[in-house]
Tab-separated table of C-alpha atoms in Angstrom:
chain	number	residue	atom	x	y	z
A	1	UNK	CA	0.000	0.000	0.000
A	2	UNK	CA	1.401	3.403	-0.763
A	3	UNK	CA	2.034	6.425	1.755
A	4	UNK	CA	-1.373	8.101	0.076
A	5	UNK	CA	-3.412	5.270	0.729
A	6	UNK	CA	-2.172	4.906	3.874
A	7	UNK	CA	-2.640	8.675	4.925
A	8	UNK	CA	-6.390	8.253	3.320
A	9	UNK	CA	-7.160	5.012	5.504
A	10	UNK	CA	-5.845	6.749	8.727
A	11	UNK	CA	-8.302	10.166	8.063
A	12	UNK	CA	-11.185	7.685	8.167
A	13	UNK	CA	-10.427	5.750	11.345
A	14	UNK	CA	-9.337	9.043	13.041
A	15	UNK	CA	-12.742	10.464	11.540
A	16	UNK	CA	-14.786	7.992	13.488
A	17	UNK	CA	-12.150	7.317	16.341
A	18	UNK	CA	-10.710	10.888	18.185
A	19	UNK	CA	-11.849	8.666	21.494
A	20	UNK	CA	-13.801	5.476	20.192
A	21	UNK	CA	-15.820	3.393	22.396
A	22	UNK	CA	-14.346	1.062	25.583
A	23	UNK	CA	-14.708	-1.929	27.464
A	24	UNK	CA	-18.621	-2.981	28.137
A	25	UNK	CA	-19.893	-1.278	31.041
A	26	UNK	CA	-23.279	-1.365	32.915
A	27	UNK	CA	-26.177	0.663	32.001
A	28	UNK	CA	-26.579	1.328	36.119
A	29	UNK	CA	-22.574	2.730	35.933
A	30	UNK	CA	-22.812	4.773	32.616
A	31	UNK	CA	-25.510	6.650	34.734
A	32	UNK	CA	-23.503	7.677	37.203
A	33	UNK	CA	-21.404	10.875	37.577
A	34	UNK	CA	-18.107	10.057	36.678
A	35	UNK	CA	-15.689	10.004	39.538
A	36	UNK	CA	-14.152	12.799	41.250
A	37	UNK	CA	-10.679	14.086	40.338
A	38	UNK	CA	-8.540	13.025	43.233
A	39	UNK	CA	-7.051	16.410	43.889
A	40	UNK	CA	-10.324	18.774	44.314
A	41	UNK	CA	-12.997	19.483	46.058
A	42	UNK	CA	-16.771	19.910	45.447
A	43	UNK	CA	-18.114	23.039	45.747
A	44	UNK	CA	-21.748	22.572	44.452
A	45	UNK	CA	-23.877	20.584	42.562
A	46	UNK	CA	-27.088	20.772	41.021
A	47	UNK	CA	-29.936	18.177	39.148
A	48	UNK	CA	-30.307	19.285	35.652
A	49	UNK	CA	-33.505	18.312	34.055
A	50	UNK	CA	-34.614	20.367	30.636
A	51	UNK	CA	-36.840	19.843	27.520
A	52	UNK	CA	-33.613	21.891	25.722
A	53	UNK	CA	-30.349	21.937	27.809
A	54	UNK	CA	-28.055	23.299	26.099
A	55	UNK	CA	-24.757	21.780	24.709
A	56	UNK	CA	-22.154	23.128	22.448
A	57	UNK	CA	-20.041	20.696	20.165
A	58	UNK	CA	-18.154	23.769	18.409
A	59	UNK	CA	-16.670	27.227	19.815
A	60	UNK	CA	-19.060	29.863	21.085
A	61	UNK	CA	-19.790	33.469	19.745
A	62	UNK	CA	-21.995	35.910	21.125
A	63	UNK	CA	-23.290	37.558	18.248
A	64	UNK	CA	-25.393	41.054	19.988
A	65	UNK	CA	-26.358	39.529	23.335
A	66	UNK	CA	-27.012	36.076	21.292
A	67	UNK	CA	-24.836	32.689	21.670
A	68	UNK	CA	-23.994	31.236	18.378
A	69	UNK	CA	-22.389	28.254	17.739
A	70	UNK	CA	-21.875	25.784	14.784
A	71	UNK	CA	-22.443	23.150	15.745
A	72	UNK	CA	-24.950	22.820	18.385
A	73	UNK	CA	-28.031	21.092	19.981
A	74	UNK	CA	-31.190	21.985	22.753
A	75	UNK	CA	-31.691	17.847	24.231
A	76	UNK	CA	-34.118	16.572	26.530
A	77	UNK	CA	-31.901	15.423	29.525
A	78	UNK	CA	-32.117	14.757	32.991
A	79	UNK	CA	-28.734	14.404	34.566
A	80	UNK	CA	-26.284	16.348	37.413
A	81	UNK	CA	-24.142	19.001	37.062
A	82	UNK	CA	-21.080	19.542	39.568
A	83	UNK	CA	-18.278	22.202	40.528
A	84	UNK	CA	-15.093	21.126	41.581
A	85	UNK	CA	-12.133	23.653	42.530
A	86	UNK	CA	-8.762	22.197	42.031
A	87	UNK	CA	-6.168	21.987	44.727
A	88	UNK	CA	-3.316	24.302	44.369
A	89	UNK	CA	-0.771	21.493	44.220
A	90	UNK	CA	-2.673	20.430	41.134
A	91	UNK	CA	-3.536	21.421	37.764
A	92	UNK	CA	-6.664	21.451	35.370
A	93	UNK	CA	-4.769	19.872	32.858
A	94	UNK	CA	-4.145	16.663	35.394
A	95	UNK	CA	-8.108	16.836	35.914
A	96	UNK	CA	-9.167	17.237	32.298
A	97	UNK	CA	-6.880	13.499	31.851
A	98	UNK	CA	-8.466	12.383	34.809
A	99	UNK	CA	-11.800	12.699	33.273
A	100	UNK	CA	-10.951	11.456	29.826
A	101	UNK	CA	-9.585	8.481	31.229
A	102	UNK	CA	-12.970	8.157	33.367
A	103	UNK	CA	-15.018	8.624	30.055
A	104	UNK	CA	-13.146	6.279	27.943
A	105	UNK	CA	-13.053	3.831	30.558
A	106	UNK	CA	-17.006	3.376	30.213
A	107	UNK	CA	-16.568	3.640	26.599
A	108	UNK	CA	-16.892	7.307	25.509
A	109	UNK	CA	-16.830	8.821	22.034
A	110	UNK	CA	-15.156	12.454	22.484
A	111	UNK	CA	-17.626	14.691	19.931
A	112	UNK	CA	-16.226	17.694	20.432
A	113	UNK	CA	-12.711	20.036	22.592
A	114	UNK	CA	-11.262	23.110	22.138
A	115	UNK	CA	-8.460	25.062	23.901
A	116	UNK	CA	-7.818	28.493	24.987
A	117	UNK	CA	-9.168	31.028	22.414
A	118	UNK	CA	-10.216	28.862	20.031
A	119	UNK	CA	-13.274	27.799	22.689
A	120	UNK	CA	-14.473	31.609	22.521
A	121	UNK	CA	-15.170	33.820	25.618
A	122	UNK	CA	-14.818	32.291	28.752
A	123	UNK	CA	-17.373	34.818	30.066
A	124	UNK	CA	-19.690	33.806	27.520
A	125	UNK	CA	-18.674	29.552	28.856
A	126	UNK	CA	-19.014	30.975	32.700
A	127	UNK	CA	-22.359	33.103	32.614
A	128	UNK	CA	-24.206	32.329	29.562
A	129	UNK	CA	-24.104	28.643	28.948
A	130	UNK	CA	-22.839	26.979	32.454
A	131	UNK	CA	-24.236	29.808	34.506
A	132	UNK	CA	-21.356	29.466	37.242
A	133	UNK	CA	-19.700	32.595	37.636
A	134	UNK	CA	-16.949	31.217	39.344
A	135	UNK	CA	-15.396	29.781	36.121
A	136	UNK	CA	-15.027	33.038	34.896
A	137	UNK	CA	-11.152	33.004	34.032
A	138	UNK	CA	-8.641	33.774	31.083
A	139	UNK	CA	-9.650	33.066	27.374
A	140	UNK	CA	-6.139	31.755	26.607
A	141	UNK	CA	-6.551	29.706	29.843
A	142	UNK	CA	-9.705	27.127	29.613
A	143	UNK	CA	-10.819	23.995	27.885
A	144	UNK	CA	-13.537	22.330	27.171
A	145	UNK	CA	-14.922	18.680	25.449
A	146	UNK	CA	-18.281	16.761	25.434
A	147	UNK	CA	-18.019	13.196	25.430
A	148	UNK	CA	-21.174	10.766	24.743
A	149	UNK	CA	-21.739	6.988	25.497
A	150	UNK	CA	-24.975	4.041	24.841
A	151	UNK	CA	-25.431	1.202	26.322
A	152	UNK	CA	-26.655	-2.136	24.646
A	153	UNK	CA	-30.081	-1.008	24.813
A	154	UNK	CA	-29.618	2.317	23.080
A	155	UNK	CA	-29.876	4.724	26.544
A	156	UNK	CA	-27.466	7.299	25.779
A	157	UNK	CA	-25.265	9.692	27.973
A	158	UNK	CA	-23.500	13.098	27.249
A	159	UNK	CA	-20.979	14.085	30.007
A	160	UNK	CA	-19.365	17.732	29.276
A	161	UNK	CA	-16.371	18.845	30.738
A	162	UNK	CA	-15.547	22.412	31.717
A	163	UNK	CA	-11.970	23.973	33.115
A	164	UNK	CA	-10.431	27.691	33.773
A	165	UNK	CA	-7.730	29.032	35.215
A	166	UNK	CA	-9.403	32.480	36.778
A	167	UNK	CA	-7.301	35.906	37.421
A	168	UNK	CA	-6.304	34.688	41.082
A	169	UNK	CA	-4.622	31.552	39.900
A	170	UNK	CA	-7.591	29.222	41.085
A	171	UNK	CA	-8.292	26.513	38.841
A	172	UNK	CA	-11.912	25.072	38.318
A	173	UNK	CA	-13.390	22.330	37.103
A	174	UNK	CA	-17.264	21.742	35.664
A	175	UNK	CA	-18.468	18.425	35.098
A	176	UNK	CA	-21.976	17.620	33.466
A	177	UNK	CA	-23.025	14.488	33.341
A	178	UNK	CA	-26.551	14.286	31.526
A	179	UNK	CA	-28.625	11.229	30.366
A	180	UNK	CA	-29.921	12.185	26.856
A	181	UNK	CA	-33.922	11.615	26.122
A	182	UNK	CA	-35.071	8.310	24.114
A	183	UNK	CA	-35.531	9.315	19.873
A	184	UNK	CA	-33.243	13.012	20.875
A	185	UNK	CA	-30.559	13.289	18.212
A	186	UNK	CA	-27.124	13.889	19.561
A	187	UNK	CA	-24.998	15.312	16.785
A	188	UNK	CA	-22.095	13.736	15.847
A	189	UNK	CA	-22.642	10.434	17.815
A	190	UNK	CA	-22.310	7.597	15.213
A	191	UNK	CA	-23.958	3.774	15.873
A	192	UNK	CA	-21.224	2.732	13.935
A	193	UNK	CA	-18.045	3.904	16.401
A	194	UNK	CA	-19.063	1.134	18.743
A	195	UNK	CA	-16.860	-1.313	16.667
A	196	UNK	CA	-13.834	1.219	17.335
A	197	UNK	CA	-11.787	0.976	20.462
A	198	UNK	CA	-9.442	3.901	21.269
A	199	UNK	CA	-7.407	5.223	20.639
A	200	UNK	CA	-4.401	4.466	23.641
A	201	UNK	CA	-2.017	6.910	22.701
A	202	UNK	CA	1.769	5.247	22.995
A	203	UNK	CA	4.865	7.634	22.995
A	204	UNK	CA	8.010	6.246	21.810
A	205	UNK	CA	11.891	6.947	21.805
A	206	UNK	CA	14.436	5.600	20.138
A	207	UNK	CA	15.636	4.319	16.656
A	208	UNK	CA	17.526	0.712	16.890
A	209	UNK	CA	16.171	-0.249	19.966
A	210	UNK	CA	12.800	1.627	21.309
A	211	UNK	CA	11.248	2.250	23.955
A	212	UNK	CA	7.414	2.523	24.711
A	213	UNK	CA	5.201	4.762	27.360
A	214	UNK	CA	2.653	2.071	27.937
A	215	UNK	CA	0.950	2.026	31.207
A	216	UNK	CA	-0.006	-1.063	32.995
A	217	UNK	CA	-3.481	0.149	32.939
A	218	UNK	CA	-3.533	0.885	29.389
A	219	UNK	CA	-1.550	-2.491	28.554
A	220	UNK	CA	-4.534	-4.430	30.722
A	221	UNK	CA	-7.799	-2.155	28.469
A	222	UNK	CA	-5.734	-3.604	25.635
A	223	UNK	CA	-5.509	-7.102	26.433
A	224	UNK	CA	-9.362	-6.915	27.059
A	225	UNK	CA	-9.810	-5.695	24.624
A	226	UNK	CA	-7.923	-7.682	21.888
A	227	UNK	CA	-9.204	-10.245	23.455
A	228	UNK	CA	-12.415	-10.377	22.215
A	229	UNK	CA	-13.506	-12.657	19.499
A	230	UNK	CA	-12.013	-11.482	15.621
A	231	UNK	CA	-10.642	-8.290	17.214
A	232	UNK	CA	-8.317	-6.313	15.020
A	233	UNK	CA	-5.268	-3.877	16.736
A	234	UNK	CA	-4.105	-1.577	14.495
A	235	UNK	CA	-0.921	0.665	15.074
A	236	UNK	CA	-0.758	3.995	13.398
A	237	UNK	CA	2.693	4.975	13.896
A	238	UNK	CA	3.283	8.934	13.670
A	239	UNK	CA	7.020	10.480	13.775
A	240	UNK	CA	7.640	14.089	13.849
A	241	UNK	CA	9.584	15.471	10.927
A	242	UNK	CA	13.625	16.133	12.064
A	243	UNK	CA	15.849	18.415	10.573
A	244	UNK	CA	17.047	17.716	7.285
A	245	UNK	CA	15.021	14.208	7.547
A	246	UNK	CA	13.112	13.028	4.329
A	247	UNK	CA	9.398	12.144	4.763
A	248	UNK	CA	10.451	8.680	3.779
A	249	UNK	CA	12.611	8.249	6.462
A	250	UNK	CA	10.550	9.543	8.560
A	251	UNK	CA	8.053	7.319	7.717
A	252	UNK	CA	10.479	4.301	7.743
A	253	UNK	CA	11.226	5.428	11.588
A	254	UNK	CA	7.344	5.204	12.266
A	255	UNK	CA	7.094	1.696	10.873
A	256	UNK	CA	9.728	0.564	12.581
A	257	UNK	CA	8.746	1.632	15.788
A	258	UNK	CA	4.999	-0.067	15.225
A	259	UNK	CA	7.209	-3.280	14.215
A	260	UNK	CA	8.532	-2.996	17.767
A	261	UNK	CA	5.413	-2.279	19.709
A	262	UNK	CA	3.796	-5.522	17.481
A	263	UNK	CA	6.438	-7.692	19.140
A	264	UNK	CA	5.984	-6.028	22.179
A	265	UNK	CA	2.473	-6.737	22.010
A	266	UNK	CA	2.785	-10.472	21.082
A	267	UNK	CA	4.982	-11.263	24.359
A	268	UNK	CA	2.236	-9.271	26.532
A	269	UNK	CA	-0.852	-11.927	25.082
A	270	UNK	CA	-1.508	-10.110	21.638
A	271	UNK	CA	-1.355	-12.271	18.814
A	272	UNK	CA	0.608	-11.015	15.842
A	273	UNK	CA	-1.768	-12.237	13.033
A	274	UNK	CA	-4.574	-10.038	14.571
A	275	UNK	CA	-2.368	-6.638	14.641
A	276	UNK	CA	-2.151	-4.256	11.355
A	277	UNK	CA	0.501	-1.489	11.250
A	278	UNK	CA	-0.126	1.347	9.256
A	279	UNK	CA	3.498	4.013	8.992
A	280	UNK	CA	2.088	7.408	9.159
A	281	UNK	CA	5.097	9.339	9.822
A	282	UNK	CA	4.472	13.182	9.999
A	283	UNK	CA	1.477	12.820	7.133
A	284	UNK	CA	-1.632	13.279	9.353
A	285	UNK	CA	-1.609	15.980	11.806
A	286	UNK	CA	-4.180	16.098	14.836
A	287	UNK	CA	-5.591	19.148	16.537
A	288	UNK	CA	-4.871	17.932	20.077
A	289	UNK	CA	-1.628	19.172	22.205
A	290	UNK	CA	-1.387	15.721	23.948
A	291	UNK	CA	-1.165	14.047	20.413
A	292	UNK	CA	2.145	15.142	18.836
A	293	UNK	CA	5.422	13.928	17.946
A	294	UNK	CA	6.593	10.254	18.016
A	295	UNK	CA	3.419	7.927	19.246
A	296	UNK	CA	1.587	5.162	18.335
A	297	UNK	CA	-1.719	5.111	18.074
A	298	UNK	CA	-3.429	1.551	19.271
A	299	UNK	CA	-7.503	0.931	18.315
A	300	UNK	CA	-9.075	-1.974	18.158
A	301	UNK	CA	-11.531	-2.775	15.571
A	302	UNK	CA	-14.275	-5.631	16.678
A	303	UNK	CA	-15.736	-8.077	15.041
């Protein structure tokens, strides 16, 4: 296969797969709050239930007094929403990890993030949409992503994450966690991403020999979920582009490296014949700060 077809076949799993779907979880767990970050401390909390609660899945204007948004819905939910404040020895951006871990741990599809400006107006997040003054903060200084998840019998869930840095250095947390009405459309949420699992995102060093940033928790989600009848791992192997370095060999770094992690894989339970590597190299760029430079990408494609 060349590098274009390659680069094509990576857009469409990425399309369907920023944060695929995890292990099975109950429909009595996926209605639960997710759990706390470790390092903060609840401040208030309050039941949502709406005909139209509001929820954003692209940055916010405020076009004369009115909040406009691409991409956008009004749902029928019933859910909780909570406000954590973050301990000064901590940060929002360990919390925001915290909570994507949570989400794809019950097997969330991220639909939409931004960061810093590119969300809009924090006052506009704070006052208009949340209605929690307190996360009034910096523009350059926030982020934001909605996450959704279904269960076997089609009840869906949208969680939506909130944090700020404000003026006076506190850092604040807002997590909804809403259960979405029966027939509501959610946009963005596709049927079809339930076959996709992922993605764990690996970093890697090294050239002859590598070495891999896999956690044990992250090596244990993978095992489960390999393990699963006609299960399919792929490895999309990105490099970043050195000085004076071709995009071949850049390329030819990236497979090599997804050649490792294979082997790797194969002593930890994960049968070679059932993993794909695709060499990406520096061809497909993400919008996400936490997916740069040399990684592999692992999802799992089920039967």
């Amino acid at each position: 296969m060349n590098n274009r077809a390659v680069v094509m076949k990576l857009r469409s799993l990425l399309a369907f797969a920023v944060l695929a779907f995890g292990s099975v979880v109950s429909a009595s767990e996926l209605g639960e709050p997710l759990d706390a970050f470790a390092q903060s401390s609840l401040q208030s909390a309050l039941d949502i239930r709406s005909s139209g609660h509001l929820v954003l899945m692209s940055p916010v204007r405020e076009i004369r007094g009115e909040i406009r948004s691409d991409v956008m819905a009004r749902l029928p939910v019933n859910g909780k929403g909570q406000l954590f404040e973050i301990n000064r020895d901590a940060s929002r951006r360990a919390a925001q990890e915290h909570y994507r871990g949570e989400l794809q741990a019950r097997g969330g599809q991220i639909l939409f993030e931004c960061s810093g400006v590119a969300c809009g107006r924090s006052n506009v997040w704070a006052n208009q949409i949340f209605e929690q003054p307190r996360l009034l903060g910096r523009d350059q200084d926030q982020d934001y992503f909605v996450g959704a998840v279904a269960d076997v019998d089609g009840n869906r869930w949208l969680t939506l994450v909130y944090t700020v840095t404000r003026g006076n250095q506190r850092e604040y947390v807002w997590v909804e966690h809403l259960q979405v009405a029966t027939g509501a459309d959610i946009p963005g949420f596709q049927a079809s991403a339930a076959r996709l699992l992922g993605p764990i995102i690996v970093p890697w060093q090294g050239g002859v020999t590598h070495r891999f940033d896999l956690s044990t928790t992250d090596r244990r989600r993978l095992g489960e979920w390999a393990a699963e009848e006609g299960a399919e791992v792929v490895l999309a192997a990105f490099s970043s582009l050195e000085n004076d370095e071709s995009l071949n060999d850049s390329i030819a770094r990236a497979e090599r490296a997804a050649g490792a992690l294979a082997d790797v894989l194969a002593k930890s339970g994960v049968s070679r014949e059932q993993v794909r590597t695709l060499a990406i190299g520096p061809g497909v760029q993400v919008a996400d700060p936490n997916r740069t430079g040399d990684r592999i990408e692992i999802l799992v494609i089920k039967r």
